[in-house]
Amino acid sequence: MKVSTNLKNWSTRAKNGIAAALFFVAYSSSAVVPFMVAPSAHAQSYDTGWKIPTVAQSPAGWTNSAVTTVQTDDNNYTTNNTGATQGYGSFNFGIPNGAQINGIAVSTNAKSTDPNGCRLTLRLSWDGGVSTTGSQNANLTEVETNFLLGGAADTWGHTWTPAELNNPAFLSLLQDNDPGGSCTNDATTSVDTLSVRVYYNLPVQPITNPALAQACGLDIAIVIDNSTSISESEMAQMKNALTGFTNA
């Protein structure tokens, strides 16, 4: 391939423009360059759905505290009126390794023998009850009510790992709570159901593009600088040279 032109009369800018264009063509025709899809800046959001406990665990201070008591809404209650705590665990979340935990929600159906002033206190533990999160409270009445504590962006003050949540040592802890005031001292707290939902993100992994097969032929696109940095005569020189190149 030969392009006949008089380079001596070209300006430096025109020469540089042609050199850059020819370098691009030479580089493009010499190899097929694989590339990677960049990781997405946005992780995918998931949740476990509502999971019920499968084991009643220590501390075991409530009456009728078998795990089946809190698995279904059937007016069969676990109860307490002494301020004791009851643990439930083994929720079988199945959260993948590498997940970022965004929040935990707890749903419970509960009531009290007192019409107002008594509470059900809930805490979460990652080590079988030795350590716990801060508490959240449900204000009870005599009517069984569903309470939703925590939420999709509420970690209860603890930075969770998937391993902590998947471990049977993760507990939801119920406590009969008499805060004083109008709550009768011997009022009984009754819990019918308990379930937990975990919200988390998974990072998006980059994927390699498929290999491109080698093939004959080459499509070339040449871009010419059309800004004011190139004069009309220099533009004409570049156009003539590139026309000669493509027709060669």
mmCIF file of C-alpha atoms in Angstrom:
data_model
loop_
_atom_site.group_PDB
_atom_site.id
_atom_site.type_symbol
_atom_site.label_atom_id
_atom_site.label_comp_id
_atom_site.label_asym_id
_atom_site.label_seq_id
_atom_site.Cartn_x
_atom_site.Cartn_y
_atom_site.Cartn_z
ATOM 1 C CA MET A 1 0.000 0.000 0.000
ATOM 2 C CA LYS A 2 1.474 3.376 -1.057
ATOM 3 C CA VAL A 3 0.197 6.896 -0.660
ATOM 4 C CA SER A 4 1.845 9.451 -2.938
ATOM 5 C CA THR A 5 1.924 12.959 -1.543
ATOM 6 C CA ASN A 6 4.424 15.714 -0.897
ATOM 7 C CA LEU A 7 5.045 15.679 2.872
ATOM 8 C CA LYS A 8 7.562 18.469 2.768
ATOM 9 C CA ASN A 9 4.871 21.091 2.217
ATOM 10 C CA TRP A 10 2.692 19.922 5.136
ATOM 11 C CA SER A 11 2.418 21.806 8.389
ATOM 12 C CA THR A 12 3.503 20.134 11.624
ATOM 13 C CA ARG A 13 -0.115 19.865 12.867
ATOM 14 C CA ALA A 14 -1.281 18.183 9.657
ATOM 15 C CA LYS A 15 1.623 15.726 9.852
ATOM 16 C CA ASN A 16 0.801 14.913 13.452
ATOM 17 C CA GLY A 17 -2.870 14.392 12.610
ATOM 18 C CA ILE A 18 -2.075 11.950 9.821
ATOM 19 C CA ALA A 19 0.477 10.133 11.994
ATOM 20 C CA ALA A 20 -2.096 9.658 14.738
ATOM 21 C CA ALA A 21 -4.692 8.359 12.273
ATOM 22 C CA LEU A 22 -2.242 5.901 10.707
ATOM 23 C CA PHE A 23 -1.082 4.707 14.137
ATOM 24 C CA PHE A 24 -4.706 4.010 15.098
ATOM 25 C CA VAL A 25 -5.236 2.009 11.911
ATOM 26 C CA ALA A 26 -2.006 0.048 12.376
ATOM 27 C CA TYR A 27 -2.799 -0.739 16.000
ATOM 28 C CA SER A 28 -6.376 -1.747 15.197
ATOM 29 C CA SER A 29 -5.283 -4.130 12.461
ATOM 30 C CA SER A 30 -2.527 -5.792 14.479
ATOM 31 C CA ALA A 31 -4.556 -7.502 17.228
ATOM 32 C CA VAL A 32 -7.949 -8.179 18.680
ATOM 33 C CA VAL A 33 -7.989 -6.667 22.172
ATOM 34 C CA PRO A 34 -10.190 -8.465 24.771
ATOM 35 C CA PHE A 35 -11.908 -6.361 27.395
ATOM 36 C CA MET A 36 -13.761 -6.798 30.668
ATOM 37 C CA VAL A 37 -17.203 -5.619 31.622
ATOM 38 C CA ALA A 38 -16.683 -3.221 34.523
ATOM 39 C CA PRO A 39 -18.377 -4.180 37.790
ATOM 40 C CA SER A 40 -21.711 -2.477 38.290
ATOM 41 C CA ALA A 41 -21.666 0.377 40.770
ATOM 42 C CA HIS A 42 -24.938 -0.889 42.203
ATOM 43 C CA ALA A 43 -25.190 -4.065 44.251
ATOM 44 C CA GLN A 44 -28.308 -6.205 44.004
ATOM 45 C CA SER A 45 -30.757 -6.080 46.927
ATOM 46 C CA TYR A 46 -32.283 -9.231 48.424
ATOM 47 C CA ASP A 47 -34.070 -10.417 51.525
ATOM 48 C CA THR A 48 -34.619 -13.791 53.159
ATOM 49 C CA GLY A 49 -38.381 -13.558 53.415
ATOM 50 C CA TRP A 50 -40.009 -14.146 56.796
ATOM 51 C CA LYS A 51 -38.284 -16.995 58.647
ATOM 52 C CA ILE A 52 -39.641 -18.672 61.773
ATOM 53 C CA PRO A 53 -37.411 -20.119 64.510
ATOM 54 C CA THR A 54 -36.951 -23.879 64.589
ATOM 55 C CA VAL A 55 -35.435 -24.178 68.079
ATOM 56 C CA ALA A 56 -36.361 -22.736 71.491
ATOM 57 C CA GLN A 57 -33.125 -21.871 73.280
ATOM 58 C CA SER A 58 -31.785 -20.553 76.560
ATOM 59 C CA PRO A 59 -32.603 -18.259 78.239
ATOM 60 C CA ALA A 60 -35.798 -20.254 78.682
ATOM 61 C CA GLY A 61 -37.823 -18.290 81.216
ATOM 62 C CA TRP A 62 -41.317 -18.408 79.698
ATOM 63 C CA THR A 63 -44.203 -20.842 80.075
ATOM 64 C CA ASN A 64 -45.354 -22.982 77.126
ATOM 65 C CA SER A 65 -42.200 -21.941 75.272
ATOM 66 C CA ALA A 66 -41.904 -24.805 72.766
ATOM 67 C CA VAL A 67 -40.837 -23.450 69.385
ATOM 68 C CA THR A 68 -44.048 -24.672 67.736
ATOM 69 C CA THR A 69 -45.970 -22.235 69.941
ATOM 70 C CA VAL A 70 -44.613 -19.211 68.052
ATOM 71 C CA GLN A 71 -44.483 -20.697 64.553
ATOM 72 C CA THR A 72 -48.151 -20.216 63.620
ATOM 73 C CA ASP A 73 -50.939 -17.753 64.393
ATOM 74 C CA ASP A 74 -53.237 -20.118 66.290
ATOM 75 C CA ASN A 75 -54.020 -18.407 69.628
ATOM 76 C CA ASN A 76 -51.572 -20.737 71.364
ATOM 77 C CA TYR A 77 -49.303 -18.481 73.421
ATOM 78 C CA THR A 78 -45.991 -18.544 75.203
ATOM 79 C CA THR A 79 -46.391 -16.376 78.319
ATOM 80 C CA ASN A 80 -44.606 -14.648 81.179
ATOM 81 C CA ASN A 81 -45.372 -12.164 84.001
ATOM 82 C CA THR A 82 -42.049 -12.088 85.879
ATOM 83 C CA GLY A 83 -39.814 -10.052 83.551
ATOM 84 C CA ALA A 84 -38.004 -13.180 82.299
ATOM 85 C CA THR A 85 -36.431 -13.659 78.848
ATOM 86 C CA GLN A 86 -37.060 -16.375 76.260
ATOM 87 C CA GLY A 87 -34.740 -17.190 73.341
ATOM 88 C CA TYR A 88 -35.568 -18.577 69.899
ATOM 89 C CA GLY A 89 -33.030 -19.456 67.202
ATOM 90 C CA SER A 90 -32.044 -21.530 64.148
ATOM 91 C CA PHE A 91 -33.950 -19.397 61.628
ATOM 92 C CA ASN A 92 -32.197 -21.006 58.619
ATOM 93 C CA PHE A 93 -31.673 -17.758 56.714
ATOM 94 C CA GLY A 94 -29.186 -19.148 54.166
ATOM 95 C CA ILE A 95 -27.547 -15.773 53.497
ATOM 96 C CA PRO A 96 -24.678 -16.049 50.944
ATOM 97 C CA ASN A 97 -21.086 -15.348 51.952
ATOM 98 C CA GLY A 98 -19.993 -11.845 51.013
ATOM 99 C CA ALA A 99 -23.436 -10.333 51.570
ATOM 100 C CA GLN A 100 -23.695 -6.895 53.177
ATOM 101 C CA ILE A 101 -26.411 -6.851 55.829
ATOM 102 C CA ASN A 102 -28.614 -3.759 55.584
ATOM 103 C CA GLY A 103 -31.338 -4.425 58.119
ATOM 104 C CA ILE A 104 -33.318 -6.914 60.197
ATOM 105 C CA ALA A 105 -37.060 -6.855 60.813
ATOM 106 C CA VAL A 106 -38.873 -8.810 63.528
ATOM 107 C CA SER A 107 -42.601 -9.538 63.333
ATOM 108 C CA THR A 108 -44.554 -10.743 66.350
ATOM 109 C CA ASN A 109 -48.186 -11.118 67.403
ATOM 110 C CA ALA A 110 -48.569 -10.317 71.090
ATOM 111 C CA LYS A 111 -50.892 -8.995 73.790
ATOM 112 C CA SER A 112 -51.102 -8.351 77.551
ATOM 113 C CA THR A 113 -53.689 -8.932 80.256
ATOM 114 C CA ASP A 114 -53.337 -5.216 80.992
ATOM 115 C CA PRO A 115 -55.174 -2.841 78.619
ATOM 116 C CA ASN A 116 -52.242 -0.417 78.354
ATOM 117 C CA GLY A 117 -48.797 0.425 79.708
ATOM 118 C CA CYS A 118 -47.091 -3.002 79.457
ATOM 119 C CA ARG A 119 -44.430 -3.890 76.892
ATOM 120 C CA LEU A 120 -42.840 -6.749 75.044
ATOM 121 C CA THR A 121 -39.111 -6.082 74.663
ATOM 122 C CA LEU A 122 -37.083 -7.693 71.868
ATOM 123 C CA ARG A 123 -33.320 -7.967 71.442
ATOM 124 C CA LEU A 124 -31.120 -9.869 69.002
ATOM 125 C CA SER A 125 -27.994 -11.854 69.839
ATOM 126 C CA TRP A 126 -25.199 -13.208 67.617
ATOM 127 C CA ASP A 127 -23.571 -15.467 70.245
ATOM 128 C CA GLY A 128 -26.298 -17.404 71.988
ATOM 129 C CA GLY A 129 -27.433 -14.581 74.265
ATOM 130 C CA VAL A 130 -24.061 -13.620 75.761
ATOM 131 C CA SER A 131 -24.066 -10.344 73.801
ATOM 132 C CA THR A 132 -27.173 -8.550 72.600
ATOM 133 C CA THR A 133 -28.254 -5.575 70.548
ATOM 134 C CA GLY A 134 -30.138 -2.650 71.989
ATOM 135 C CA SER A 135 -33.793 -3.272 72.738
ATOM 136 C CA GLN A 136 -36.911 -2.395 70.774
ATOM 137 C CA ASN A 137 -40.347 -2.375 72.389
ATOM 138 C CA ALA A 138 -43.915 -3.227 71.458
ATOM 139 C CA ASN A 139 -46.559 -1.394 73.495
ATOM 140 C CA LEU A 140 -49.178 -4.014 74.316
ATOM 141 C CA THR A 141 -52.922 -3.935 74.847
ATOM 142 C CA GLU A 142 -55.450 -6.641 75.667
ATOM 143 C CA VAL A 143 -56.029 -7.204 71.928
ATOM 144 C CA GLU A 144 -53.554 -9.408 70.057
ATOM 145 C CA THR A 145 -51.734 -7.127 67.614
ATOM 146 C CA ASN A 146 -49.021 -7.608 65.019
ATOM 147 C CA PHE A 147 -45.898 -5.566 65.746
ATOM 148 C CA LEU A 148 -43.091 -4.914 63.259
ATOM 149 C CA LEU A 149 -39.793 -3.927 64.869
ATOM 150 C CA GLY A 150 -36.607 -2.991 63.040
ATOM 151 C CA GLY A 151 -36.721 -2.826 59.256
ATOM 152 C CA ALA A 152 -34.900 -2.946 55.927
ATOM 153 C CA ALA A 153 -32.366 -0.290 56.992
ATOM 154 C CA ASP A 154 -32.207 -1.021 60.743
ATOM 155 C CA THR A 155 -29.303 -3.211 61.928
ATOM 156 C CA TRP A 156 -30.238 -2.836 65.623
ATOM 157 C CA GLY A 157 -26.902 -1.131 66.293
ATOM 158 C CA HIS A 158 -24.726 -4.108 65.285
ATOM 159 C CA THR A 159 -22.614 -4.749 62.173
ATOM 160 C CA TRP A 160 -23.734 -8.218 61.105
ATOM 161 C CA THR A 161 -21.971 -10.869 59.051
ATOM 162 C CA PRO A 162 -23.686 -13.674 57.119
ATOM 163 C CA ALA A 163 -21.919 -16.192 59.378
ATOM 164 C CA GLU A 164 -23.462 -14.655 62.516
ATOM 165 C CA LEU A 165 -26.967 -14.738 61.092
ATOM 166 C CA ASN A 166 -26.689 -18.254 59.636
ATOM 167 C CA ASN A 167 -25.347 -19.627 62.929
ATOM 168 C CA PRO A 168 -27.801 -21.290 65.350
ATOM 169 C CA ALA A 169 -26.339 -18.943 67.983
ATOM 170 C CA PHE A 170 -28.302 -16.080 66.408
ATOM 171 C CA LEU A 171 -31.261 -15.544 68.752
ATOM 172 C CA SER A 172 -34.355 -13.436 68.938
ATOM 173 C CA LEU A 173 -34.941 -12.706 72.622
ATOM 174 C CA LEU A 174 -38.380 -11.947 74.086
ATOM 175 C CA GLN A 175 -38.738 -10.240 77.456
ATOM 176 C CA ASP A 176 -41.791 -9.412 79.542
ATOM 177 C CA ASN A 177 -41.328 -5.735 80.371
ATOM 178 C CA ASP A 178 -43.148 -3.786 83.088
ATOM 179 C CA PRO A 179 -41.939 -0.180 82.623
ATOM 180 C CA GLY A 180 -43.963 1.009 85.628
ATOM 181 C CA GLY A 181 -46.699 3.565 85.402
ATOM 182 C CA SER A 182 -50.017 2.087 84.351
ATOM 183 C CA CYS A 183 -48.732 -1.457 83.730
ATOM 184 C CA THR A 184 -50.126 -3.807 86.381
ATOM 185 C CA ASN A 185 -47.295 -5.552 88.228
ATOM 186 C CA ASP A 186 -48.554 -9.078 87.626
ATOM 187 C CA ALA A 187 -49.797 -8.504 84.056
ATOM 188 C CA THR A 188 -49.063 -11.409 81.711
ATOM 189 C CA THR A 189 -47.399 -10.929 78.332
ATOM 190 C CA SER A 190 -48.506 -13.426 75.668
ATOM 191 C CA VAL A 191 -46.751 -14.057 72.335
ATOM 192 C CA ASP A 192 -48.466 -16.000 69.542
ATOM 193 C CA THR A 193 -46.026 -15.672 66.604
ATOM 194 C CA LEU A 194 -42.407 -14.719 65.933
ATOM 195 C CA SER A 195 -40.550 -14.357 62.626
ATOM 196 C CA VAL A 196 -37.454 -12.547 61.366
ATOM 197 C CA ARG A 197 -36.532 -11.130 57.948
ATOM 198 C CA VAL A 198 -33.013 -10.080 56.905
ATOM 199 C CA TYR A 199 -32.294 -7.544 54.151
ATOM 200 C CA TYR A 200 -28.930 -7.640 52.364
ATOM 201 C CA ASN A 201 -26.972 -6.683 49.236
ATOM 202 C CA LEU A 202 -24.763 -8.858 47.052
ATOM 203 C CA PRO A 203 -21.954 -7.251 45.006
ATOM 204 C CA VAL A 204 -22.116 -7.701 41.233
ATOM 205 C CA GLN A 205 -19.165 -9.700 39.890
ATOM 206 C CA PRO A 206 -17.541 -8.674 36.571
ATOM 207 C CA ILE A 207 -17.811 -11.107 33.668
ATOM 208 C CA THR A 208 -15.284 -11.694 30.883
ATOM 209 C CA ASN A 209 -16.530 -11.073 27.364
ATOM 210 C CA PRO A 210 -16.480 -14.113 25.040
ATOM 211 C CA ALA A 211 -13.364 -14.617 22.936
ATOM 212 C CA LEU A 212 -13.498 -13.014 19.481
ATOM 213 C CA ALA A 213 -12.577 -15.299 16.584
ATOM 214 C CA GLN A 214 -9.822 -14.160 14.197
ATOM 215 C CA ALA A 215 -11.206 -13.235 10.761
ATOM 216 C CA CYS A 216 -10.056 -11.675 7.504
ATOM 217 C CA GLY A 217 -11.079 -8.143 6.689
ATOM 218 C CA LEU A 218 -11.082 -4.989 8.744
ATOM 219 C CA ASP A 219 -13.570 -2.175 9.151
ATOM 220 C CA ILE A 220 -11.799 1.125 9.732
ATOM 221 C CA ALA A 221 -13.271 4.384 10.922
ATOM 222 C CA ILE A 222 -11.025 7.455 10.650
ATOM 223 C CA VAL A 223 -11.833 10.548 12.689
ATOM 224 C CA ILE A 224 -10.574 13.917 11.428
ATOM 225 C CA ASP A 225 -10.090 16.889 13.724
ATOM 226 C CA ASN A 226 -12.572 19.462 12.434
ATOM 227 C CA SER A 227 -11.908 22.073 15.109
ATOM 228 C CA THR A 228 -10.397 25.499 14.599
ATOM 229 C CA SER A 229 -6.953 24.110 15.463
ATOM 230 C CA ILE A 230 -6.725 22.853 11.844
ATOM 231 C CA SER A 231 -6.706 25.457 9.079
ATOM 232 C CA GLU A 232 -8.604 25.037 5.809
ATOM 233 C CA SER A 233 -5.428 24.242 3.861
ATOM 234 C CA GLU A 234 -4.337 21.712 6.487
ATOM 235 C CA MET A 235 -7.777 20.123 6.408
ATOM 236 C CA ALA A 236 -7.554 19.790 2.638
ATOM 237 C CA GLN A 237 -4.137 18.164 2.949
ATOM 238 C CA MET A 238 -5.444 15.647 5.497
ATOM 239 C CA LYS A 239 -8.505 14.811 3.408
ATOM 240 C CA ASN A 240 -6.381 14.255 0.295
ATOM 241 C CA ALA A 241 -3.942 12.027 2.159
ATOM 242 C CA LEU A 242 -6.667 9.944 3.811
ATOM 243 C CA THR A 243 -8.559 9.589 0.541
ATOM 244 C CA GLY A 244 -5.352 8.318 -1.009
ATOM 245 C CA PHE A 245 -4.881 5.899 1.876
ATOM 246 C CA THR A 246 -8.376 4.406 1.577
ATOM 247 C CA ASN A 247 -8.157 4.144 -2.210
ATOM 248 C CA ALA A 248 -4.730 2.512 -2.208
#
